[in-house]
Coordinates of C-alpha atoms and ligand atoms in Angstrom, one line a residue:
Chain A
X1 CA -20.1 -70.6 -171.3
X2 CA -22.9 -72.1 -169.4
X3 CA -24.6 -75.1 -170.9
X4 CA -27.8 -74.6 -172.9
X5 CA -30.9 -75.3 -170.8
X6 CA -33.4 -77.9 -171.9
X7 CA -36.9 -78.9 -171.0
X8 CA -38.8 -82.0 -172.1
X9 CA -42.5 -82.1 -171.9
X10 CA -45.5 -84.3 -172.7
X11 CA -49.0 -83.1 -173.6
X12 CA -51.6 -85.7 -174.6
X13 CA -49.7 -88.7 -176.0
X14 CA -48.3 -92.0 -175.0
X15 CA -45.0 -90.8 -173.7
X16 CA -43.3 -93.0 -176.2
X17 CA -41.1 -90.2 -177.5
X18 CA -39.9 -89.2 -174.1
X19 CA -39.2 -92.9 -173.5
X20 CA -37.1 -93.0 -176.7
X21 CA -35.0 -90.2 -175.2
X22 CA -34.5 -92.2 -172.0
X23 CA -33.7 -95.2 -174.0
X24 CA -30.7 -93.5 -175.6
X25 CA -28.8 -95.1 -172.7
X26 CA -25.3 -95.0 -174.0
X27 CA -25.7 -91.4 -175.1
X28 CA -27.4 -90.0 -172.0
X29 CA -24.2 -89.2 -170.2
X30 CA -22.8 -87.4 -173.2
X31 CA -26.1 -85.5 -173.4
X32 CA -26.2 -84.3 -169.8
X33 CA -22.5 -83.3 -170.2
X34 CA -23.6 -80.9 -173.0
X35 CA -27.0 -79.6 -171.9
X36 CA -28.6 -78.8 -168.6
X37 CA -31.9 -80.6 -168.4
X38 CA -33.9 -78.4 -166.1
X39 CA -37.4 -79.6 -166.5
X40 CA -38.3 -83.2 -167.4
X41 CA -41.1 -84.5 -165.4
X42 CA -41.0 -88.1 -166.7
X43 CA -37.4 -88.4 -165.6
X44 CA -37.1 -86.3 -162.5
X45 CA -39.2 -85.1 -159.6
X46 CA -36.9 -82.1 -159.0
X47 CA -37.7 -79.7 -161.8
X48 CA -37.5 -75.9 -162.4
X49 CA -40.9 -75.2 -163.8
X50 CA -40.5 -71.5 -164.5
X51 CA -36.9 -71.0 -165.8
X52 CA -36.1 -69.8 -169.3
X53 CA -35.1 -72.6 -171.7
X54 CA -32.9 -72.6 -174.7
X55 CA -34.6 -75.7 -176.1
X56 CA -38.0 -77.1 -175.2
X57 CA -39.0 -80.5 -176.7
X58 CA -42.7 -81.2 -176.6
X59 CA -44.4 -84.5 -177.1
X60 CA -48.1 -85.2 -177.7
X61 CA -51.0 -83.3 -179.2
X62 CA -53.1 -80.5 -177.8
X63 CA -56.4 -82.2 -176.7
X64 CA -57.5 -80.0 -173.8
X65 CA -57.5 -76.4 -172.8
X66 CA -55.0 -77.3 -170.2
X67 CA -52.7 -78.7 -172.9
X68 CA -53.0 -75.5 -174.9
X69 CA -52.2 -73.3 -171.8
X70 CA -49.3 -75.5 -170.9
X71 CA -47.9 -75.3 -174.5
X72 CA -48.2 -71.5 -174.6
X73 CA -46.4 -71.3 -171.2
X74 CA -43.6 -73.5 -172.6
X75 CA -43.4 -71.4 -175.7
X76 CA -43.0 -68.3 -173.6
X77 CA -40.1 -69.9 -171.7
X78 CA -38.3 -71.4 -174.7
X79 CA -36.0 -69.9 -177.4
X80 CA -36.5 -73.0 -179.6
X81 CA -39.5 -75.2 -179.5
X82 CA -39.2 -78.7 -181.0
X83 CA -42.3 -80.9 -181.7
X84 CA -41.5 -84.5 -180.8
X85 CA -43.3 -87.3 -182.5
X86 CA -46.2 -87.7 -184.9
X87 CA -48.8 -86.5 -182.4
X88 CA -47.0 -83.2 -181.8
X89 CA -46.1 -82.8 -185.5
X90 CA -49.4 -83.9 -187.1
X91 CA -52.0 -84.4 -184.5
X92 CA -51.3 -88.1 -184.7
X93 CA -53.6 -90.9 -183.6
X94 CA -55.7 -88.6 -181.4
X95 CA -56.5 -86.4 -184.4
X96 CA -58.2 -89.4 -186.2
X97 CA -61.6 -88.3 -184.9
X98 CA -61.3 -84.7 -186.2
X99 CA -64.5 -83.6 -187.8
X100 CA -66.6 -85.9 -185.7
X101 CA -69.1 -84.7 -183.1
X102 CA -67.3 -84.7 -179.8
X103 CA -70.2 -84.6 -177.4
X104 CA -71.6 -88.1 -178.2
X105 CA -68.0 -89.6 -178.2
X106 CA -67.4 -88.2 -174.7
X107 CA -70.6 -89.5 -173.5
X108 CA -69.9 -92.9 -175.0
X109 CA -66.6 -93.2 -173.2
X110 CA -67.3 -91.3 -169.9
X111 CA -71.0 -91.5 -169.6
X112 CA -72.8 -88.5 -168.0
X113 CA -69.6 -87.1 -166.6
X114 CA -68.2 -86.7 -170.2
X115 CA -70.1 -83.5 -170.8
X116 CA -68.1 -81.6 -168.2
X117 CA -64.7 -82.7 -169.4
X118 CA -62.0 -80.4 -170.8
X119 CA -61.7 -82.1 -174.2
X120 CA -61.3 -80.7 -177.7
X121 CA -60.4 -82.0 -181.1
X122 CA -56.7 -82.8 -181.3
X123 CA -54.3 -80.2 -182.7
X124 CA -50.7 -80.4 -183.7
X125 CA -48.4 -78.0 -181.8
X126 CA -48.0 -75.8 -184.8
X127 CA -51.7 -75.1 -184.9
X128 CA -51.4 -73.5 -181.4
X129 CA -48.0 -72.0 -181.2
X130 CA -45.0 -71.4 -183.5
X131 CA -42.8 -74.5 -183.8
X132 CA -39.2 -74.2 -184.8
X133 CA -38.4 -77.9 -185.6
X134 CA -40.3 -81.1 -186.1
X135 CA -39.0 -84.5 -185.3
X136 CA -41.6 -86.9 -186.6
X137 CA -42.1 -90.6 -185.9
X138 CA -44.3 -92.9 -183.8
X139 CA -42.2 -92.9 -181.9
X140 CA -39.2 -90.8 -183.0
X141 CA -36.0 -92.4 -184.0
X142 CA -33.2 -92.2 -181.4
X143 CA -30.7 -91.1 -184.0
X144 CA -33.0 -88.2 -185.0
X145 CA -33.2 -87.0 -181.5
X146 CA -29.4 -87.2 -181.0
X147 CA -28.7 -85.5 -184.4
X148 CA -31.2 -82.7 -183.5
X149 CA -29.3 -81.9 -180.3
X150 CA -25.9 -82.3 -182.1
X151 CA -27.0 -79.9 -184.9
X152 CA -28.8 -77.4 -182.6
X153 CA -25.7 -77.1 -180.4
X154 CA -23.8 -76.2 -183.6
X155 CA -26.4 -73.6 -184.5
X156 CA -27.9 -75.7 -187.3
X157 CA -31.1 -77.4 -187.9
X158 CA -30.7 -81.2 -188.4
X159 CA -31.5 -82.6 -191.9
X160 CA -34.0 -85.4 -192.1
X161 CA -35.1 -87.2 -195.3
X162 CA -38.0 -85.4 -197.1
X163 CA -38.6 -88.3 -199.5
X164 CA -41.0 -91.2 -198.8
X165 CA -40.5 -94.6 -197.2
X166 CA -40.4 -96.2 -200.7
X167 CA -37.0 -94.6 -201.4
X168 CA -35.5 -96.2 -198.3
X169 CA -37.3 -99.4 -199.1
X170 CA -35.9 -99.6 -202.6
X171 CA -32.4 -98.7 -201.3
X172 CA -32.7 -101.8 -199.1
X173 CA -33.8 -103.7 -202.1
X174 CA -37.0 -105.1 -200.6
X175 CA -39.7 -106.7 -202.7
X176 CA -42.5 -104.2 -203.1
X177 CA -45.5 -105.2 -201.0
X178 CA -47.9 -102.9 -202.9
X179 CA -46.9 -103.9 -206.4
X180 CA -46.0 -107.5 -206.0
X181 CA -48.5 -108.6 -203.3
X182 CA -51.2 -105.9 -203.6
X183 CA -50.9 -105.0 -200.0
X184 CA -52.1 -101.5 -199.0
X185 CA -48.7 -100.0 -198.3
X186 CA -48.6 -96.3 -197.4
X187 CA -44.9 -96.1 -198.1
X188 CA -45.3 -93.9 -201.2
X189 CA -46.7 -90.9 -199.3
X190 CA -45.1 -91.4 -195.9
X191 CA -42.0 -89.5 -195.0
X192 CA -38.9 -91.7 -194.7
X193 CA -36.5 -91.9 -191.8
X194 CA -37.4 -95.2 -190.3
X195 CA -35.3 -97.1 -192.9
X196 CA -38.5 -98.7 -194.2
X197 CA -38.7 -100.7 -191.0
X198 CA -42.1 -102.3 -191.7
X199 CA -41.7 -103.3 -195.4
X200 CA -38.3 -104.6 -194.5
X201 CA -40.2 -107.1 -192.2
X202 CA -42.8 -107.7 -195.0
X203 CA -45.4 -105.6 -193.2
X204 CA -47.0 -102.8 -195.2
X205 CA -46.3 -99.2 -194.0
X206 CA -49.2 -97.7 -192.1
X207 CA -47.8 -94.2 -192.3
X208 CA -46.8 -93.7 -188.7
X209 CA -44.3 -90.9 -189.6
X210 CA -46.9 -88.8 -191.4
X211 CA -47.0 -87.6 -195.0
X212 CA -44.2 -86.2 -197.1
X213 CA -44.3 -82.5 -197.9
X214 CA -45.8 -82.9 -201.4
X215 CA -47.7 -86.2 -200.9
X216 CA -50.1 -87.3 -203.6
X217 CA -52.6 -89.3 -201.6
X218 CA -55.3 -89.1 -204.3
X219 CA -53.2 -91.0 -206.7
X220 CA -52.3 -93.6 -204.1
X221 CA -55.9 -94.0 -203.2
X222 CA -56.8 -94.5 -206.8
X223 CA -54.2 -97.3 -207.1
X224 CA -55.5 -99.0 -204.0
X225 CA -59.1 -98.8 -205.2
X226 CA -57.9 -100.4 -208.4
X227 CA -56.5 -103.2 -206.3
X228 CA -60.0 -103.7 -204.8
X229 CA -59.7 -101.9 -201.5
X230 CA -62.6 -100.0 -200.2
X231 CA -62.3 -96.3 -200.4
X232 CA -63.3 -95.5 -196.9
X233 CA -61.0 -98.1 -195.4
X234 CA -58.1 -96.6 -197.3
X235 CA -58.9 -93.1 -196.5
X236 CA -59.1 -94.1 -192.8
X237 CA -55.8 -95.8 -193.1
X238 CA -54.2 -92.8 -194.7
X239 CA -55.4 -90.4 -192.0
X240 CA -54.6 -92.6 -189.1
X241 CA -51.5 -90.8 -188.0
X242 CA -52.1 -87.5 -189.8
X243 CA -55.4 -86.0 -190.9
X244 CA -53.3 -84.2 -193.6
X245 CA -52.3 -87.6 -195.0
X246 CA -55.7 -88.4 -196.6
X247 CA -57.2 -87.0 -199.8
X248 CA -59.4 -84.0 -199.2
Chain B
X1 CA -11.8 -110.3 -229.2
X2 CA -11.1 -113.8 -228.0
X3 CA -14.1 -116.1 -228.0
X4 CA -13.8 -119.5 -226.3
X5 CA -16.2 -122.2 -225.2
X6 CA -16.9 -123.6 -221.8
X7 CA -18.8 -126.9 -221.5
X8 CA -21.7 -126.4 -219.1
X9 CA -20.6 -129.1 -216.8
X10 CA -17.4 -127.2 -216.2
X11 CA -19.2 -124.1 -215.0
X12 CA -19.0 -125.2 -211.3
X13 CA -15.3 -125.7 -211.6
X14 CA -14.9 -122.3 -213.2
X15 CA -16.9 -120.7 -210.4
X16 CA -14.8 -122.3 -207.8
X17 CA -11.5 -121.4 -209.4
X18 CA -12.6 -117.8 -210.2
X19 CA -13.0 -117.1 -206.5
X20 CA -9.3 -116.6 -206.1
X21 CA -9.9 -113.3 -208.0
X22 CA -12.4 -112.0 -205.5
X23 CA -15.5 -112.5 -203.5
X24 CA -18.2 -114.0 -205.7
X25 CA -21.6 -112.2 -206.0
X26 CA -24.4 -113.3 -208.3
X27 CA -28.2 -113.0 -208.6
X28 CA -30.0 -115.0 -205.9
X29 CA -33.7 -115.4 -205.5
X30 CA -35.6 -113.3 -202.9
X31 CA -39.3 -114.1 -202.7
X32 CA -39.7 -114.6 -206.5
X33 CA -37.5 -111.6 -207.4
X34 CA -33.7 -111.5 -207.7
X35 CA -31.0 -109.5 -206.0
X36 CA -27.2 -109.5 -206.5
X37 CA -25.7 -110.9 -203.3
X38 CA -22.6 -112.4 -201.9
X39 CA -22.9 -116.2 -202.5
X40 CA -22.5 -118.5 -199.7
X41 CA -22.9 -121.5 -202.0
X42 CA -22.5 -121.5 -205.8
X43 CA -25.7 -123.4 -206.1
X44 CA -27.6 -120.3 -204.8
X45 CA -26.7 -118.4 -208.0
X46 CA -29.6 -118.0 -210.4
X47 CA -28.1 -117.3 -213.8
X48 CA -31.4 -117.5 -215.6
X49 CA -32.9 -114.6 -213.7
X50 CA -35.0 -111.9 -215.4
X51 CA -33.7 -108.8 -213.7
X52 CA -32.5 -107.8 -210.2
X53 CA -34.5 -105.4 -208.1
X54 CA -31.5 -103.0 -207.9
X55 CA -29.0 -102.9 -210.7
X56 CA -25.2 -103.6 -210.2
X57 CA -24.9 -99.8 -209.8
X58 CA -25.3 -100.5 -206.1
X59 CA -21.8 -101.9 -206.0
X60 CA -20.1 -98.9 -207.6
X61 CA -22.3 -96.1 -206.3
X62 CA -23.8 -97.5 -203.0
X63 CA -27.2 -96.1 -201.9
X64 CA -25.5 -94.5 -199.0
X65 CA -21.8 -94.1 -198.3
X66 CA -19.5 -92.1 -196.0
X67 CA -17.1 -90.2 -198.2
X68 CA -15.0 -88.4 -195.6
X69 CA -14.7 -87.6 -192.0
X70 CA -13.9 -84.1 -190.8
X71 CA -12.4 -83.2 -187.5
X72 CA -11.0 -79.8 -186.3
X73 CA -7.2 -80.0 -186.4
X74 CA -7.2 -83.0 -188.7
X75 CA -9.2 -81.6 -191.6
X76 CA -10.8 -84.0 -194.1
X77 CA -9.9 -87.6 -194.1
X78 CA -11.4 -89.7 -196.9
X79 CA -13.2 -92.8 -196.0
X80 CA -11.6 -95.5 -198.1
X81 CA -12.8 -98.6 -196.2
X82 CA -13.8 -101.4 -198.6
X83 CA -12.8 -99.5 -201.8
X84 CA -10.0 -102.0 -202.5
X85 CA -12.2 -105.0 -201.9
X86 CA -12.1 -107.5 -204.8
X87 CA -15.5 -108.6 -205.9
X88 CA -16.7 -110.6 -208.9
X89 CA -20.1 -109.9 -210.2
X90 CA -21.2 -113.0 -211.9
X91 CA -24.2 -112.9 -214.2
X92 CA -24.5 -109.3 -215.3
X93 CA -26.9 -108.7 -218.2
X94 CA -25.8 -106.8 -221.3
X95 CA -28.0 -103.8 -220.5
X96 CA -26.6 -103.5 -217.1
X97 CA -23.0 -103.7 -218.4
X98 CA -24.0 -101.0 -220.9
X99 CA -25.4 -99.0 -218.1
X100 CA -22.0 -99.2 -216.3
X101 CA -20.3 -98.0 -219.4
X102 CA -22.7 -95.0 -219.3
X103 CA -21.9 -94.4 -215.7
X104 CA -18.2 -94.5 -216.6
X105 CA -18.7 -91.5 -218.8
X106 CA -20.3 -89.6 -215.9
X107 CA -18.0 -90.7 -213.1
X108 CA -14.7 -91.4 -214.9
X109 CA -14.9 -88.8 -217.7
X110 CA -14.5 -85.0 -217.2
X111 CA -15.3 -85.3 -213.5
X112 CA -13.5 -88.1 -211.9
X113 CA -15.0 -89.8 -208.9
X114 CA -12.2 -91.6 -207.0
X115 CA -14.7 -93.8 -205.1
X116 CA -16.5 -94.9 -208.2
X117 CA -13.2 -95.4 -210.1
X118 CA -11.6 -97.5 -207.3
X119 CA -14.6 -99.8 -207.2
X120 CA -14.8 -100.1 -211.0
X121 CA -11.2 -101.1 -210.9
X122 CA -11.6 -103.7 -208.2
X123 CA -15.0 -105.2 -209.1
X124 CA -14.8 -107.7 -212.0
X125 CA -17.8 -108.3 -214.2
X126 CA -18.7 -111.6 -215.7
X127 CA -21.6 -110.9 -218.0
X128 CA -24.3 -113.4 -219.1
X129 CA -26.6 -113.1 -222.1
X130 CA -30.3 -113.3 -221.6
X131 CA -33.6 -113.5 -223.4
X132 CA -36.0 -110.5 -223.2
X133 CA -39.2 -110.6 -221.2
X134 CA -42.3 -108.4 -221.8
X135 CA -40.7 -105.4 -220.2
X136 CA -37.3 -105.4 -221.9
X137 CA -36.6 -102.9 -224.7
X138 CA -32.8 -102.9 -224.5
X139 CA -32.5 -103.7 -228.2
X140 CA -34.4 -100.5 -229.1
X141 CA -32.0 -98.6 -226.8
X142 CA -29.0 -100.3 -228.5
X143 CA -28.0 -101.9 -225.2
X144 CA -28.7 -105.6 -225.9
X145 CA -25.1 -106.2 -226.7
X146 CA -21.9 -105.0 -225.2
X147 CA -18.4 -105.2 -226.6
X148 CA -16.6 -103.7 -223.6
X149 CA -17.1 -103.0 -219.9
X150 CA -16.8 -106.6 -218.8
X151 CA -14.0 -109.1 -218.1
X152 CA -15.8 -112.1 -219.5
X153 CA -19.2 -112.4 -221.1
X154 CA -21.0 -115.7 -221.4
X155 CA -23.5 -116.8 -224.0
X156 CA -25.6 -119.8 -223.2
X157 CA -25.9 -121.8 -226.3
X158 CA -27.5 -124.9 -224.8
X159 CA -24.7 -127.4 -224.2
X160 CA -22.0 -124.9 -223.5
X161 CA -21.2 -121.3 -223.0
X162 CA -19.5 -119.1 -225.5
X163 CA -17.2 -116.8 -223.6
X164 CA -16.1 -113.4 -224.8
X165 CA -12.8 -112.4 -223.1
X166 CA -13.0 -108.7 -222.5
X167 CA -9.9 -107.9 -220.4
X168 CA -6.6 -109.2 -219.3
X169 CA -8.2 -110.1 -216.0
X170 CA -10.8 -112.1 -217.9
X171 CA -8.0 -113.9 -219.7
X172 CA -6.3 -114.6 -216.3
X173 CA -9.5 -116.2 -215.1
X174 CA -9.6 -118.4 -218.2
X175 CA -6.0 -119.3 -217.8
X176 CA -6.4 -120.1 -214.1
X177 CA -9.1 -122.7 -215.0
X178 CA -6.6 -124.7 -217.0
X179 CA -7.8 -126.4 -220.1
X180 CA -11.6 -126.3 -219.5
X181 CA -12.0 -123.5 -222.0
X182 CA -11.7 -124.7 -225.5
X183 CA -11.4 -122.9 -228.8
X184 CA -14.6 -122.7 -230.9
X185 CA -14.9 -124.8 -234.1
X186 CA -16.6 -123.6 -237.3
X187 CA -19.9 -125.4 -236.7
X188 CA -20.2 -123.5 -233.4
X189 CA -20.2 -120.2 -235.1
X190 CA -23.7 -121.0 -236.2
X191 CA -24.7 -121.6 -232.7
X192 CA -23.8 -118.1 -231.9
X193 CA -25.6 -116.7 -234.9
X194 CA -28.7 -118.7 -234.1
X195 CA -28.8 -117.5 -230.6
X196 CA -28.3 -113.9 -231.7
X197 CA -31.2 -114.3 -234.1
X198 CA -33.5 -115.9 -231.5
X199 CA -32.8 -113.2 -229.1
X200 CA -33.6 -110.5 -231.7
X201 CA -36.9 -112.2 -232.5
X202 CA -37.9 -112.6 -228.8
X203 CA -38.3 -108.9 -228.2
X204 CA -41.9 -107.9 -227.6
X205 CA -41.3 -104.2 -227.2
X206 CA -39.9 -101.9 -229.7
X207 CA -39.4 -98.2 -229.4
X208 CA -37.9 -95.9 -232.1
X209 CA -35.2 -93.7 -230.6
X210 CA -34.1 -92.0 -233.8
X211 CA -35.3 -88.4 -233.8
X212 CA -36.8 -89.0 -230.3
X213 CA -34.9 -86.0 -228.8
X214 CA -36.4 -83.8 -231.5
X215 CA -39.9 -85.1 -230.8
X216 CA -39.3 -84.5 -227.1
X217 CA -38.3 -81.0 -227.9
X218 CA -41.5 -80.4 -229.9
X219 CA -43.7 -82.0 -227.2
X220 CA -42.4 -79.9 -224.4
X221 CA -45.8 -78.4 -223.7
X222 CA -47.7 -81.7 -224.2
X223 CA -50.6 -82.3 -221.8
X224 CA -49.1 -85.7 -221.1
X225 CA -46.7 -84.2 -218.6
X226 CA -49.5 -82.8 -216.5
X227 CA -51.3 -86.2 -216.7
X228 CA -48.2 -88.0 -215.4
X229 CA -47.7 -85.3 -212.8
X230 CA -51.2 -86.0 -211.4
X231 CA -50.4 -89.7 -211.2
X232 CA -46.8 -89.7 -210.0
X233 CA -46.3 -90.1 -206.2
X234 CA -42.7 -88.8 -206.2
X235 CA -41.8 -92.0 -204.5
X236 CA -38.4 -92.1 -206.1
X237 CA -38.6 -95.8 -206.9
X238 CA -37.9 -95.4 -210.6
X239 CA -34.6 -93.5 -209.9
X240 CA -33.5 -96.0 -207.2
X241 CA -33.9 -99.0 -209.5
X242 CA -32.5 -97.3 -212.7
X243 CA -29.1 -98.5 -213.6
X244 CA -28.2 -95.1 -215.0
X245 CA -29.7 -92.7 -212.5
X246 CA -26.7 -91.3 -210.8
X247 CA -28.0 -88.2 -208.9
X248 CA -26.8 -88.1 -205.4
X249 CA -27.2 -85.8 -202.4
X250 CA -24.5 -84.9 -199.9
X251 CA -25.1 -84.3 -196.2
X252 CA -23.0 -83.7 -193.1
X253 CA -23.8 -85.6 -189.9
X254 CA -22.2 -83.7 -187.0
X255 CA -21.2 -85.7 -183.9
X256 CA -22.8 -84.9 -180.6
X257 CA -20.8 -82.3 -178.8
X258 CA -18.1 -81.5 -181.3
X259 CA -17.6 -79.9 -184.7
X260 CA -16.4 -83.2 -186.2
X261 CA -18.6 -85.4 -188.3
X262 CA -19.1 -87.5 -191.4
X263 CA -20.0 -86.5 -194.9
X264 CA -22.4 -88.9 -196.5
X265 CA -23.7 -89.2 -200.0
X266 CA -26.9 -90.9 -200.8
X267 CA -28.9 -91.6 -203.9
X268 CA -31.2 -88.7 -204.9
X269 CA -34.0 -88.4 -207.4
X270 CA -35.2 -85.6 -209.7
X271 CA -38.7 -86.7 -208.7
X272 CA -38.2 -85.3 -205.1
X273 CA -39.6 -82.0 -204.3
X274 CA -36.3 -80.5 -203.1
X275 CA -34.2 -81.8 -206.0
X276 CA -34.1 -78.4 -207.7
X277 CA -34.7 -76.3 -204.6
X278 CA -32.0 -73.8 -204.0
X279 CA -30.8 -71.7 -201.0
X280 CA -32.9 -68.7 -201.9
X281 CA -36.0 -70.7 -201.7
X282 CA -36.5 -70.8 -205.5
X283 CA -37.5 -74.2 -206.8
X284 CA -36.8 -74.7 -210.5
X285 CA -39.0 -77.7 -210.7
X286 CA -41.6 -77.2 -208.1
X287 CA -44.7 -78.8 -209.7
X288 CA -44.6 -82.6 -209.9
X289 CA -45.4 -82.5 -213.6
X290 CA -42.2 -80.6 -214.3
X291 CA -40.2 -83.2 -212.3
X292 CA -41.5 -86.3 -214.0
X293 CA -41.1 -84.5 -217.3
X294 CA -37.5 -83.7 -216.4
X295 CA -36.8 -87.4 -215.7
X296 CA -37.9 -88.3 -219.2
X297 CA -36.1 -85.4 -220.8
X298 CA -32.9 -86.0 -219.0
X299 CA -32.9 -89.7 -220.0
X300 CA -34.0 -89.4 -223.6
X301 CA -33.0 -85.9 -224.7
X302 CA -30.6 -84.1 -222.4
X303 CA -28.2 -87.1 -222.2
X304 CA -28.2 -87.4 -226.0
X305 CA -27.1 -83.8 -226.3
X306 CA -24.3 -84.3 -223.7
X307 CA -23.1 -87.8 -224.5
X308 CA -24.5 -88.7 -227.9
X309 CA -27.1 -91.3 -226.8
X310 CA -30.0 -91.7 -224.3
X311 CA -29.0 -92.8 -220.9
X312 CA -31.9 -95.2 -220.7
X313 CA -30.8 -98.8 -221.5
X314 CA -34.2 -100.3 -221.7
X315 CA -33.9 -102.6 -218.7
X316 CA -37.6 -102.2 -217.8
X317 CA -37.0 -101.8 -214.1
X318 CA -38.6 -98.4 -213.7
X319 CA -41.9 -99.6 -215.3
X320 CA -41.9 -102.6 -213.0
X321 CA -41.2 -100.5 -209.9
X322 CA -43.7 -97.7 -210.4
X323 CA -46.6 -98.1 -208.0
X324 CA -48.9 -96.1 -210.4
X325 CA -47.8 -97.9 -213.5
X326 CA -46.0 -95.0 -215.3
X327 CA -44.2 -96.9 -218.1
X328 CA -41.4 -95.4 -220.2
X329 CA -42.3 -97.3 -223.3
X330 CA -45.9 -96.1 -223.1
X331 CA -44.7 -92.6 -222.6
X332 CA -42.5 -92.7 -225.7
X333 CA -45.3 -94.4 -227.7
X334 CA -47.7 -91.8 -226.7
X335 CA -45.3 -88.9 -227.6
X336 CA -44.6 -90.5 -231.0
X337 CA -48.3 -91.1 -231.8
X338 CA -49.8 -89.0 -234.5
X339 CA -52.8 -87.3 -233.1
X340 CA -55.2 -85.1 -234.9
X341 CA -54.7 -81.8 -233.2
X342 CA -58.3 -80.8 -233.9
X343 CA -59.6 -83.7 -231.9
X344 CA -57.4 -83.1 -228.9
Ligands
SF4_1 S1 -43.3 -102.0 -200.1 FE1 -44.3 -100.1 -199.6 S2 -42.6 -98.7 -199.0 FE2 -41.7 -100.5 -200.1 S3 -41.5 -99.8 -202.2 FE3 -43.4 -100.9 -202.0 S4 -45.0 -99.3 -201.6 FE4 -43.0 -98.4 -201.2
SF4_2 S1 -42.6 -98.3 -192.3 FE1 -44.3 -96.8 -192.1 S2 -45.4 -97.6 -190.3 FE2 -43.4 -98.6 -190.3 S3 -42.1 -97.4 -188.9 FE3 -41.8 -96.6 -191.1 S4 -43.3 -95.0 -191.3 FE4 -43.9 -96.2 -189.5
SF4_3 S1 -35.1 -95.4 -217.5 FE1 -36.1 -97.3 -216.8 S2 -35.9 -98.7 -218.5 FE2 -34.4 -97.0 -218.8 S3 -32.5 -97.7 -217.9 FE3 -33.6 -96.6 -216.3 S4 -34.8 -98.1 -215.2 FE4 -34.2 -99.1 -217.1
SF4_4 S1 -41.8 -94.8 -209.6 FE1 -43.6 -93.9 -210.6 S2 -44.7 -92.8 -208.9 FE2 -42.6 -93.2 -208.2 S3 -41.5 -91.4 -208.6 FE3 -41.2 -92.8 -210.4 S4 -42.8 -92.2 -211.9 FE4 -43.4 -91.3 -209.9

């Protein structure tokens, strides 16, 4: 049987998730023994840009018409499309400005030339095409990428935690930054998988992995307001990585 | 039961001798809170702690553990690493010992869990009596005293410890220390009684658990559950820190490029959205209100029906760990309160 074909792509993002893949150093040889990576611009200048793909992994958000066209073309080529990282899954940092007037922002950054630029409010991949699997994180966790490939090769979807960062944080028996120190920790509504990396280092979670499926941001916001935080500041914090993370 | 006394100045000696029975773990301080940890020095032990962030449950049912490996051609191979490790948990409070006795009924009763049982056999417990703080209600839950489930149990009476010997292993520990344990004389009986009375008087919280299951039954449709559902974050903290929450989830991690892998179990919580989600897509407890309600019902009512008492031991951890301040004592008080229905 021939090896499954894979393509790895970046739209508008920081390339951090593709870097995580390249950083799976000790697993890369195993990986290329199992799959045939045909199209991966960040790693190779010799790519097949038209071939059909069994798995396409796409990083970044859709910020331009060009992004949207590229994504639709990838979707056409791919049996399975995987969103890679918080920008692809949620819109991420670039989606922070959703709802703001784009014209003046473009002008502020690019001056007169801004008006002619191909630029639109950031969208997550699923808002443009059908996405089969999400691997969230800013950036993604190496283990989640490897387990995705391992499971997909077996015809399964990988299982990632659906519970929030607090659960992992408590499992690690950390002191709670929100309760004991009154810090604005987003752990209660942010999806786990990072093993509570930040609270473990006594730094409050800023929600980089995006919200859990049934997040209750309104209740968390109320708690933070009780602790004396400014509503707008907290709403901005909650929506920093995912517009869906903030109360409506 | 044998009751002896240990002069306080001999505790260090006892602690050093007892290490021949296993690796010594005790509460140590962590930024103002306490955690059970392996001791590097006996002087790190904090026997006058309030409560540990996680209960001793973590030793018997770890947050995450590999239960077996599977490999084509080899089948299932149980992971038994560390199960025979001898550990001594020094300084376990009565409520936490009580909680272990409750877990025994779940994991060593009708359905036997070999991993849990192996650890329960190999991990010794030296209990220590404590005084309640503002969040403790173990007395109300009848868990402020234990008569089994430990190897030794110490009562601090000021100048010396009174030691209850619970098992043959506890007795071995006493014997190994030579003559430092002494018999109690008549005058010292009063020391015990005094301490017992002082402890009883120190409780600031009191909840009535008689007929509580019945009241829960009647209040099934109370608007309280929706209120709690609006507040709860489903963060799972209350379940993680609870000494008697025993739900776990099981998942398979397949290795890259093979059909072999590892089966892991990890702590789960009935507050999670997918706890009662089944293969067909049906979710028996979809709304958050029904999940938080379930937690209280399971602790205070369902467990009573199954095992004859609530599974809550009144340790106060869940109320301390809830980011939105959901407090089990307040919930029970609120349910018990007589309210004029007309004014609701
Ligand atoms: S520190 Fe943050 S992530 Fe950890 S338990 Fe507290 S709120 Fe949750
Ligand atoms: S703790 Fe929060 S901010 Fe830190 S890595 Fe995890 S999800 Fe991201
Ligand atoms: S329900 Fe709360 S108070 Fe009761 S045993 Fe569990 S953590 Fe302790
Ligand atoms: S700790 Fe509080 S907010 Fe978190 S799941 Fe439990 S009741 Fe809900």
